[in-house]
Amino acid sequence: MGLIIDGKMIAKEIKEDIIIQVEHLRKENNIPKLAIVRLGNNAGDISYEKSIMKSCTEVNIETKNFTLDNNISTEELQQIINQLNEDTTISGILLFRPLPKHIDENLIRNSINVNKDVDCMHPLNLERIFEGDYSGFTPCTSKAALLAILNSGIELDGKTVAVINRSMVVGKPLSMMLLSNNATVTICHSKTNDLKKITKNSDIVVTALGRAKYFNKDYFTNNSIVIDVGVSQDKDGKLSGDVDFEDVVNNVGMITPVPGGVGSITTCVLLENVVKASIKKSTLI
Ligand code: NAP
């Protein structure tokens, strides 16, 4: 049986470290506080919001929620973002995406104070990742996938990695981070030919399609390290990754489950970013 990478355990270790950092900040009267901005009442967003608030409470980070109407205009949303930018009690801003179609997302992304941009929406923070500069914020999901690899004792130096996703939220920043760790990266997408050949020839495969159980054991070898970022529902309505876990787990070297894998680590990266924002705040005041 392949080794199952325990995302919950990795998350627990990261949280322990965050608790200590928050304690230090609080002693200096620097209270980490996350503003959570949600538009509308999407069930998935509400559940994600609840889990973020629970995690923040666990590490003693404060939260302030802003639930806005889905029909809010770009200008009104920009005004709220500006107020949060100015509010010195707020360390970081998390704006749930995707935004409704009528909102000018580019304008909003550019409105967020780069030093409060804990979800790495601002083009400047993304650009830094592409330059190999990690002084800004890292996109939470990409960093979580990287941590699932690194915190499992896997040495990336010289490894071949297939990243199946080319979005700006997951695949592109993750590929840059893997490159910075000396991996040789192949970025795959829906137009990639002979995906199976690429995955079978890669030491590590990161999947982020959003199609439940798409990959069976034929895509991997006994040595494959499989990092499953995808989250969707299977035909029975059960939460599932892109990989058919039952079919694959006995035929690979290591694998992350869904749930309990990358997703468990993602929120921790957000918490790390809030701590980073609080430290930035104290150096800027
Ligand atoms: P997205 O923008 O829809 O990206 C999907 C990617 O998969 C695209 O690059 C697409 O290629 C590629 N793709 C689709 N079908 C393919 C196929 N048959 N063969 C090869 N590539 C294919 O989605 P996203 O926002 O990046 O999210 C991806 C997944 O990650 C979703 O399941 C989402 O729920 C999950 N996610 C997880 C977390 C977490 O914390 N675990 C957080 C965020 C997102 P094209 O570019 O050619 O269309």
JSON list of N, CA and C in Angstrom, two decimals, residues 187-242:
[
{"chain": "A", "resi": 187, "resn": "ILE", "atom": "N", "xyz": [4.02, 21.55, -17.12]},
{"chain": "A", "resi": 187, "resn": "ILE", "atom": "CA", "xyz": [2.68, 22.06, -16.84]},
{"chain": "A", "resi": 187, "resn": "ILE", "atom": "C", "xyz": [1.70, 21.49, -17.87]},
{"chain": "A", "resi": 188, "resn": "CYS", "atom": "N", "xyz": [0.68, 20.80, -17.39]},
{"chain": "A", "resi": 188, "resn": "CYS", "atom": "CA", "xyz": [-0.29, 20.16, -18.30]},
{"chain": "A", "resi": 188, "resn": "CYS", "atom": "C", "xyz": [-1.66, 20.82, -18.18]},
{"chain": "A", "resi": 189, "resn": "HIS", "atom": "N", "xyz": [-2.47, 20.66, -19.22]},
{"chain": "A", "resi": 189, "resn": "HIS", "atom": "CA", "xyz": [-3.79, 21.28, -19.27]},
{"chain": "A", "resi": 189, "resn": "HIS", "atom": "C", "xyz": [-4.69, 20.47, -20.18]},
{"chain": "A", "resi": 190, "resn": "SER", "atom": "N", "xyz": [-5.86, 21.00, -20.49]},
{"chain": "A", "resi": 190, "resn": "SER", "atom": "CA", "xyz": [-6.84, 20.20, -21.23]},
{"chain": "A", "resi": 190, "resn": "SER", "atom": "C", "xyz": [-6.42, 19.89, -22.67]},
{"chain": "A", "resi": 191, "resn": "LYS", "atom": "N", "xyz": [-5.45, 20.62, -23.18]},
{"chain": "A", "resi": 191, "resn": "LYS", "atom": "CA", "xyz": [-5.01, 20.36, -24.57]},
{"chain": "A", "resi": 191, "resn": "LYS", "atom": "C", "xyz": [-3.71, 19.55, -24.62]},
{"chain": "A", "resi": 192, "resn": "THR", "atom": "N", "xyz": [-3.26, 19.09, -23.47]},
{"chain": "A", "resi": 192, "resn": "THR", "atom": "CA", "xyz": [-2.02, 18.30, -23.42]},
{"chain": "A", "resi": 192, "resn": "THR", "atom": "C", "xyz": [-2.24, 16.93, -24.06]},
{"chain": "A", "resi": 193, "resn": "ASN", "atom": "N", "xyz": [-1.31, 16.54, -24.94]},
{"chain": "A", "resi": 193, "resn": "ASN", "atom": "CA", "xyz": [-1.40, 15.23, -25.57]},
{"chain": "A", "resi": 193, "resn": "ASN", "atom": "C", "xyz": [-0.75, 14.16, -24.70]},
{"chain": "A", "resi": 194, "resn": "ASP", "atom": "N", "xyz": [-1.31, 13.00, -24.71]},
{"chain": "A", "resi": 194, "resn": "ASP", "atom": "CA", "xyz": [-0.79, 11.82, -24.01]},
{"chain": "A", "resi": 194, "resn": "ASP", "atom": "C", "xyz": [-0.39, 12.12, -22.55]},
{"chain": "A", "resi": 195, "resn": "LEU", "atom": "N", "xyz": [-1.37, 12.57, -21.82]},
{"chain": "A", "resi": 195, "resn": "LEU", "atom": "CA", "xyz": [-1.17, 12.93, -20.40]},
{"chain": "A", "resi": 195, "resn": "LEU", "atom": "C", "xyz": [-0.62, 11.73, -19.61]},
{"chain": "A", "resi": 196, "resn": "LYS", "atom": "N", "xyz": [-1.12, 10.54, -19.94]},
{"chain": "A", "resi": 196, "resn": "LYS", "atom": "CA", "xyz": [-0.71, 9.33, -19.23]},
{"chain": "A", "resi": 196, "resn": "LYS", "atom": "C", "xyz": [0.80, 9.12, -19.32]},
{"chain": "A", "resi": 197, "resn": "LYS", "atom": "N", "xyz": [1.34, 9.36, -20.51]},
{"chain": "A", "resi": 197, "resn": "LYS", "atom": "CA", "xyz": [2.78, 9.17, -20.71]},
{"chain": "A", "resi": 197, "resn": "LYS", "atom": "C", "xyz": [3.55, 10.14, -19.81]},
{"chain": "A", "resi": 198, "resn": "ILE", "atom": "N", "xyz": [3.05, 11.38, -19.72]},
{"chain": "A", "resi": 198, "resn": "ILE", "atom": "CA", "xyz": [3.73, 12.40, -18.88]},
{"chain": "A", "resi": 198, "resn": "ILE", "atom": "C", "xyz": [3.63, 12.03, -17.40]},
{"chain": "A", "resi": 199, "resn": "THR", "atom": "N", "xyz": [2.43, 11.65, -16.96]},
{"chain": "A", "resi": 199, "resn": "THR", "atom": "CA", "xyz": [2.28, 11.35, -15.52]},
{"chain": "A", "resi": 199, "resn": "THR", "atom": "C", "xyz": [3.10, 10.12, -15.13]},
{"chain": "A", "resi": 200, "resn": "LYS", "atom": "N", "xyz": [3.12, 9.11, -16.01]},
{"chain": "A", "resi": 200, "resn": "LYS", "atom": "CA", "xyz": [3.87, 7.87, -15.71]},
{"chain": "A", "resi": 200, "resn": "LYS", "atom": "C", "xyz": [5.37, 8.13, -15.66]},
{"chain": "A", "resi": 201, "resn": "ASN", "atom": "N", "xyz": [5.82, 9.13, -16.42]},
{"chain": "A", "resi": 201, "resn": "ASN", "atom": "CA", "xyz": [7.26, 9.43, -16.46]},
{"chain": "A", "resi": 201, "resn": "ASN", "atom": "C", "xyz": [7.68, 10.50, -15.46]},
{"chain": "A", "resi": 202, "resn": "SER", "atom": "N", "xyz": [6.75, 10.93, -14.59]},
{"chain": "A", "resi": 202, "resn": "SER", "atom": "CA", "xyz": [7.09, 11.97, -13.60]},
{"chain": "A", "resi": 202, "resn": "SER", "atom": "C", "xyz": [7.23, 11.34, -12.22]},
{"chain": "A", "resi": 203, "resn": "ASP", "atom": "N", "xyz": [8.17, 11.86, -11.43]},
{"chain": "A", "resi": 203, "resn": "ASP", "atom": "CA", "xyz": [8.32, 11.36, -10.06]},
{"chain": "A", "resi": 203, "resn": "ASP", "atom": "C", "xyz": [7.09, 11.75, -9.23]},
{"chain": "A", "resi": 204, "resn": "ILE", "atom": "N", "xyz": [6.64, 13.00, -9.45]},
{"chain": "A", "resi": 204, "resn": "ILE", "atom": "CA", "xyz": [5.52, 13.54, -8.66]},
{"chain": "A", "resi": 204, "resn": "ILE", "atom": "C", "xyz": [4.44, 14.04, -9.63]},
{"chain": "A", "resi": 205, "resn": "VAL", "atom": "N", "xyz": [3.18, 13.78, -9.30]},
{"chain": "A", "resi": 205, "resn": "VAL", "atom": "CA", "xyz": [2.07, 14.29, -10.12]},
{"chain": "A", "resi": 205, "resn": "VAL", "atom": "C", "xyz": [1.15, 15.11, -9.23]},
{"chain": "A", "resi": 206, "resn": "VAL", "atom": "N", "xyz": [0.93, 16.37, -9.60]},
{"chain": "A", "resi": 206, "resn": "VAL", "atom": "CA", "xyz": [-0.03, 17.20, -8.86]},
{"chain": "A", "resi": 206, "resn": "VAL", "atom": "C", "xyz": [-1.26, 17.37, -9.75]},
{"chain": "A", "resi": 207, "resn": "THR", "atom": "N", "xyz": [-2.42, 16.93, -9.26]},
{"chain": "A", "resi": 207, "resn": "THR", "atom": "CA", "xyz": [-3.63, 17.04, -10.08]},
{"chain": "A", "resi": 207, "resn": "THR", "atom": "C", "xyz": [-4.54, 18.14, -9.51]},
{"chain": "A", "resi": 208, "resn": "ALA", "atom": "N", "xyz": [-5.08, 18.98, -10.37]},
{"chain": "A", "resi": 208, "resn": "ALA", "atom": "CA", "xyz": [-6.03, 20.03, -9.93]},
{"chain": "A", "resi": 208, "resn": "ALA", "atom": "C", "xyz": [-7.00, 20.32, -11.06]},
{"chain": "A", "resi": 209, "resn": "LEU", "atom": "N", "xyz": [-7.77, 19.31, -11.41]},
{"chain": "A", "resi": 209, "resn": "LEU", "atom": "CA", "xyz": [-8.75, 19.44, -12.50]},
{"chain": "A", "resi": 209, "resn": "LEU", "atom": "C", "xyz": [-10.12, 19.88, -11.99]},
{"chain": "A", "resi": 210, "resn": "GLY", "atom": "N", "xyz": [-10.52, 19.27, -10.86]},
{"chain": "A", "resi": 210, "resn": "GLY", "atom": "CA", "xyz": [-11.88, 19.47, -10.38]},
{"chain": "A", "resi": 210, "resn": "GLY", "atom": "C", "xyz": [-12.83, 18.47, -11.02]},
{"chain": "A", "resi": 211, "resn": "ARG", "atom": "N", "xyz": [-12.32, 17.25, -11.35]},
{"chain": "A", "resi": 211, "resn": "ARG", "atom": "CA", "xyz": [-13.18, 16.19, -11.91]},
{"chain": "A", "resi": 211, "resn": "ARG", "atom": "C", "xyz": [-12.99, 14.93, -11.06]},
{"chain": "A", "resi": 212, "resn": "ALA", "atom": "N", "xyz": [-14.06, 14.61, -10.32]},
{"chain": "A", "resi": 212, "resn": "ALA", "atom": "CA", "xyz": [-13.97, 13.52, -9.34]},
{"chain": "A", "resi": 212, "resn": "ALA", "atom": "C", "xyz": [-13.50, 12.20, -9.96]},
{"chain": "A", "resi": 213, "resn": "LYS", "atom": "N", "xyz": [-12.50, 11.59, -9.32]},
{"chain": "A", "resi": 213, "resn": "LYS", "atom": "CA", "xyz": [-12.00, 10.24, -9.68]},
{"chain": "A", "resi": 213, "resn": "LYS", "atom": "C", "xyz": [-11.58, 10.12, -11.14]},
{"chain": "A", "resi": 214, "resn": "TYR", "atom": "N", "xyz": [-11.07, 11.18, -11.72]},
{"chain": "A", "resi": 214, "resn": "TYR", "atom": "CA", "xyz": [-10.69, 11.18, -13.14]},
{"chain": "A", "resi": 214, "resn": "TYR", "atom": "C", "xyz": [-9.48, 10.27, -13.40]},
{"chain": "A", "resi": 215, "resn": "PHE", "atom": "N", "xyz": [-8.54, 10.25, -12.45]},
{"chain": "A", "resi": 215, "resn": "PHE", "atom": "CA", "xyz": [-7.30, 9.49, -12.66]},
{"chain": "A", "resi": 215, "resn": "PHE", "atom": "C", "xyz": [-7.36, 8.13, -11.96]},
{"chain": "A", "resi": 216, "resn": "ASN", "atom": "N", "xyz": [-7.21, 7.04, -12.74]},
{"chain": "A", "resi": 216, "resn": "ASN", "atom": "CA", "xyz": [-7.13, 5.72, -12.13]},
{"chain": "A", "resi": 216, "resn": "ASN", "atom": "C", "xyz": [-5.66, 5.26, -12.10]},
{"chain": "A", "resi": 217, "resn": "LYS", "atom": "N", "xyz": [-5.43, 4.04, -11.69]},
{"chain": "A", "resi": 217, "resn": "LYS", "atom": "CA", "xyz": [-4.04, 3.59, -11.48]},
{"chain": "A", "resi": 217, "resn": "LYS", "atom": "C", "xyz": [-3.22, 3.56, -12.78]},
{"chain": "A", "resi": 218, "resn": "ASP", "atom": "N", "xyz": [-3.88, 3.53, -13.92]},
{"chain": "A", "resi": 218, "resn": "ASP", "atom": "CA", "xyz": [-3.15, 3.48, -15.20]},
{"chain": "A", "resi": 218, "resn": "ASP", "atom": "C", "xyz": [-2.29, 4.73, -15.44]},
{"chain": "A", "resi": 219, "resn": "TYR", "atom": "N", "xyz": [-2.57, 5.80, -14.69]},
{"chain": "A", "resi": 219, "resn": "TYR", "atom": "CA", "xyz": [-1.82, 7.06, -14.89]},
{"chain": "A", "resi": 219, "resn": "TYR", "atom": "C", "xyz": [-0.52, 7.10, -14.08]},
{"chain": "A", "resi": 220, "resn": "PHE", "atom": "N", "xyz": [-0.32, 6.09, -13.22]},
{"chain": "A", "resi": 220, "resn": "PHE", "atom": "CA", "xyz": [0.81, 6.17, -12.28]},
{"chain": "A", "resi": 220, "resn": "PHE", "atom": "C", "xyz": [1.66, 4.91, -12.30]},
{"chain": "A", "resi": 221, "resn": "THR", "atom": "N", "xyz": [2.79, 4.99, -11.58]},
{"chain": "A", "resi": 221, "resn": "THR", "atom": "CA", "xyz": [3.63, 3.80, -11.38]},
{"chain": "A", "resi": 221, "resn": "THR", "atom": "C", "xyz": [3.66, 3.51, -9.88]},
{"chain": "A", "resi": 222, "resn": "ASN", "atom": "N", "xyz": [4.29, 2.41, -9.51]},
{"chain": "A", "resi": 222, "resn": "ASN", "atom": "CA", "xyz": [4.37, 2.05, -8.09]},
{"chain": "A", "resi": 222, "resn": "ASN", "atom": "C", "xyz": [5.16, 3.07, -7.27]},
{"chain": "A", "resi": 223, "resn": "ASN", "atom": "N", "xyz": [5.96, 3.88, -7.96]},
{"chain": "A", "resi": 223, "resn": "ASN", "atom": "CA", "xyz": [6.79, 4.87, -7.24]},
{"chain": "A", "resi": 223, "resn": "ASN", "atom": "C", "xyz": [6.18, 6.28, -7.26]},
{"chain": "A", "resi": 224, "resn": "SER", "atom": "N", "xyz": [5.10, 6.49, -7.98]},
{"chain": "A", "resi": 224, "resn": "SER", "atom": "CA", "xyz": [4.54, 7.84, -8.13]},
{"chain": "A", "resi": 224, "resn": "SER", "atom": "C", "xyz": [4.18, 8.46, -6.78]},
{"chain": "A", "resi": 225, "resn": "ILE", "atom": "N", "xyz": [4.46, 9.76, -6.67]},
{"chain": "A", "resi": 225, "resn": "ILE", "atom": "CA", "xyz": [3.99, 10.54, -5.52]},
{"chain": "A", "resi": 225, "resn": "ILE", "atom": "C", "xyz": [2.83, 11.38, -6.05]},
{"chain": "A", "resi": 226, "resn": "VAL", "atom": "N", "xyz": [1.65, 11.17, -5.52]},
{"chain": "A", "resi": 226, "resn": "VAL", "atom": "CA", "xyz": [0.45, 11.81, -6.08]},
{"chain": "A", "resi": 226, "resn": "VAL", "atom": "C", "xyz": [-0.12, 12.84, -5.11]},
{"chain": "A", "resi": 227, "resn": "ILE", "atom": "N", "xyz": [-0.17, 14.09, -5.56]},
{"chain": "A", "resi": 227, "resn": "ILE", "atom": "CA", "xyz": [-0.70, 15.18, -4.73]},
{"chain": "A", "resi": 227, "resn": "ILE", "atom": "C", "xyz": [-2.00, 15.64, -5.37]},
{"chain": "A", "resi": 228, "resn": "ASP", "atom": "N", "xyz": [-3.11, 15.37, -4.71]},
{"chain": "A", "resi": 228, "resn": "ASP", "atom": "CA", "xyz": [-4.43, 15.62, -5.29]},
{"chain": "A", "resi": 228, "resn": "ASP", "atom": "C", "xyz": [-5.02, 16.92, -4.72]},
{"chain": "A", "resi": 229, "resn": "VAL", "atom": "N", "xyz": [-5.06, 17.94, -5.56]},
{"chain": "A", "resi": 229, "resn": "VAL", "atom": "CA", "xyz": [-5.57, 19.26, -5.13]},
{"chain": "A", "resi": 229, "resn": "VAL", "atom": "C", "xyz": [-7.07, 19.38, -5.43]},
{"chain": "A", "resi": 230, "resn": "GLY", "atom": "N", "xyz": [-7.55, 18.61, -6.38]},
{"chain": "A", "resi": 230, "resn": "GLY", "atom": "CA", "xyz": [-8.94, 18.72, -6.84]},
{"chain": "A", "resi": 230, "resn": "GLY", "atom": "C", "xyz": [-9.95, 18.45, -5.72]},
{"chain": "A", "resi": 231, "resn": "VAL", "atom": "N", "xyz": [-11.01, 19.22, -5.73]},
{"chain": "A", "resi": 231, "resn": "VAL", "atom": "CA", "xyz": [-12.10, 18.98, -4.78]},
{"chain": "A", "resi": 231, "resn": "VAL", "atom": "C", "xyz": [-13.41, 19.08, -5.56]},
{"chain": "A", "resi": 232, "resn": "SER", "atom": "N", "xyz": [-14.14, 17.98, -5.61]},
{"chain": "A", "resi": 232, "resn": "SER", "atom": "CA", "xyz": [-15.46, 18.03, -6.24]},
{"chain": "A", "resi": 232, "resn": "SER", "atom": "C", "xyz": [-16.32, 16.90, -5.67]},
{"chain": "A", "resi": 233, "resn": "GLN", "atom": "N", "xyz": [-17.51, 16.77, -6.18]},
{"chain": "A", "resi": 233, "resn": "GLN", "atom": "CA", "xyz": [-18.40, 15.71, -5.66]},
{"chain": "A", "resi": 233, "resn": "GLN", "atom": "C", "xyz": [-18.44, 14.57, -6.67]},
{"chain": "A", "resi": 234, "resn": "ASP", "atom": "N", "xyz": [-18.38, 13.34, -6.17]},
{"chain": "A", "resi": 234, "resn": "ASP", "atom": "CA", "xyz": [-18.50, 12.20, -7.08]},
{"chain": "A", "resi": 234, "resn": "ASP", "atom": "C", "xyz": [-19.98, 11.96, -7.41]},
{"chain": "A", "resi": 235, "resn": "LYS", "atom": "N", "xyz": [-20.26, 10.92, -8.18]},
{"chain": "A", "resi": 235, "resn": "LYS", "atom": "CA", "xyz": [-21.65, 10.72, -8.63]},
{"chain": "A", "resi": 235, "resn": "LYS", "atom": "C", "xyz": [-22.61, 10.41, -7.48]},
{"chain": "A", "resi": 236, "resn": "ASP", "atom": "N", "xyz": [-22.07, 10.03, -6.32]},
{"chain": "A", "resi": 236, "resn": "ASP", "atom": "CA", "xyz": [-22.93, 9.79, -5.16]},
{"chain": "A", "resi": 236, "resn": "ASP", "atom": "C", "xyz": [-23.03, 11.02, -4.25]},
{"chain": "A", "resi": 237, "resn": "GLY", "atom": "N", "xyz": [-22.46, 12.13, -4.72]},
{"chain": "A", "resi": 237, "resn": "GLY", "atom": "CA", "xyz": [-22.52, 13.37, -3.94]},
{"chain": "A", "resi": 237, "resn": "GLY", "atom": "C", "xyz": [-21.46, 13.44, -2.85]},
{"chain": "A", "resi": 238, "resn": "LYS", "atom": "N", "xyz": [-20.50, 12.50, -2.86]},
{"chain": "A", "resi": 238, "resn": "LYS", "atom": "CA", "xyz": [-19.45, 12.48, -1.83]},
{"chain": "A", "resi": 238, "resn": "LYS", "atom": "C", "xyz": [-18.28, 13.33, -2.28]},
{"chain": "A", "resi": 239, "resn": "LEU", "atom": "N", "xyz": [-17.65, 14.04, -1.30]},
{"chain": "A", "resi": 239, "resn": "LEU", "atom": "CA", "xyz": [-16.48, 14.86, -1.60]},
{"chain": "A", "resi": 239, "resn": "LEU", "atom": "C", "xyz": [-15.36, 13.97, -2.15]},
{"chain": "A", "resi": 240, "resn": "SER", "atom": "N", "xyz": [-14.77, 14.38, -3.25]},
{"chain": "A", "resi": 240, "resn": "SER", "atom": "CA", "xyz": [-13.75, 13.52, -3.87]},
{"chain": "A", "resi": 240, "resn": "SER", "atom": "C", "xyz": [-12.66, 14.36, -4.51]},
{"chain": "A", "resi": 241, "resn": "GLY", "atom": "N", "xyz": [-11.49, 13.77, -4.62]},
{"chain": "A", "resi": 241, "resn": "GLY", "atom": "CA", "xyz": [-10.40, 14.40, -5.35]},
{"chain": "A", "resi": 241, "resn": "GLY", "atom": "C", "xyz": [-10.46, 14.02, -6.82]},
{"chain": "A", "resi": 242, "resn": "ASP", "atom": "N", "xyz": [-9.43, 14.44, -7.58]},
{"chain": "A", "resi": 242, "resn": "ASP", "atom": "CA", "xyz": [-9.36, 14.09, -9.00]},
{"chain": "A", "resi": 242, "resn": "ASP", "atom": "C", "xyz": [-8.96, 12.62, -9.18]}
]
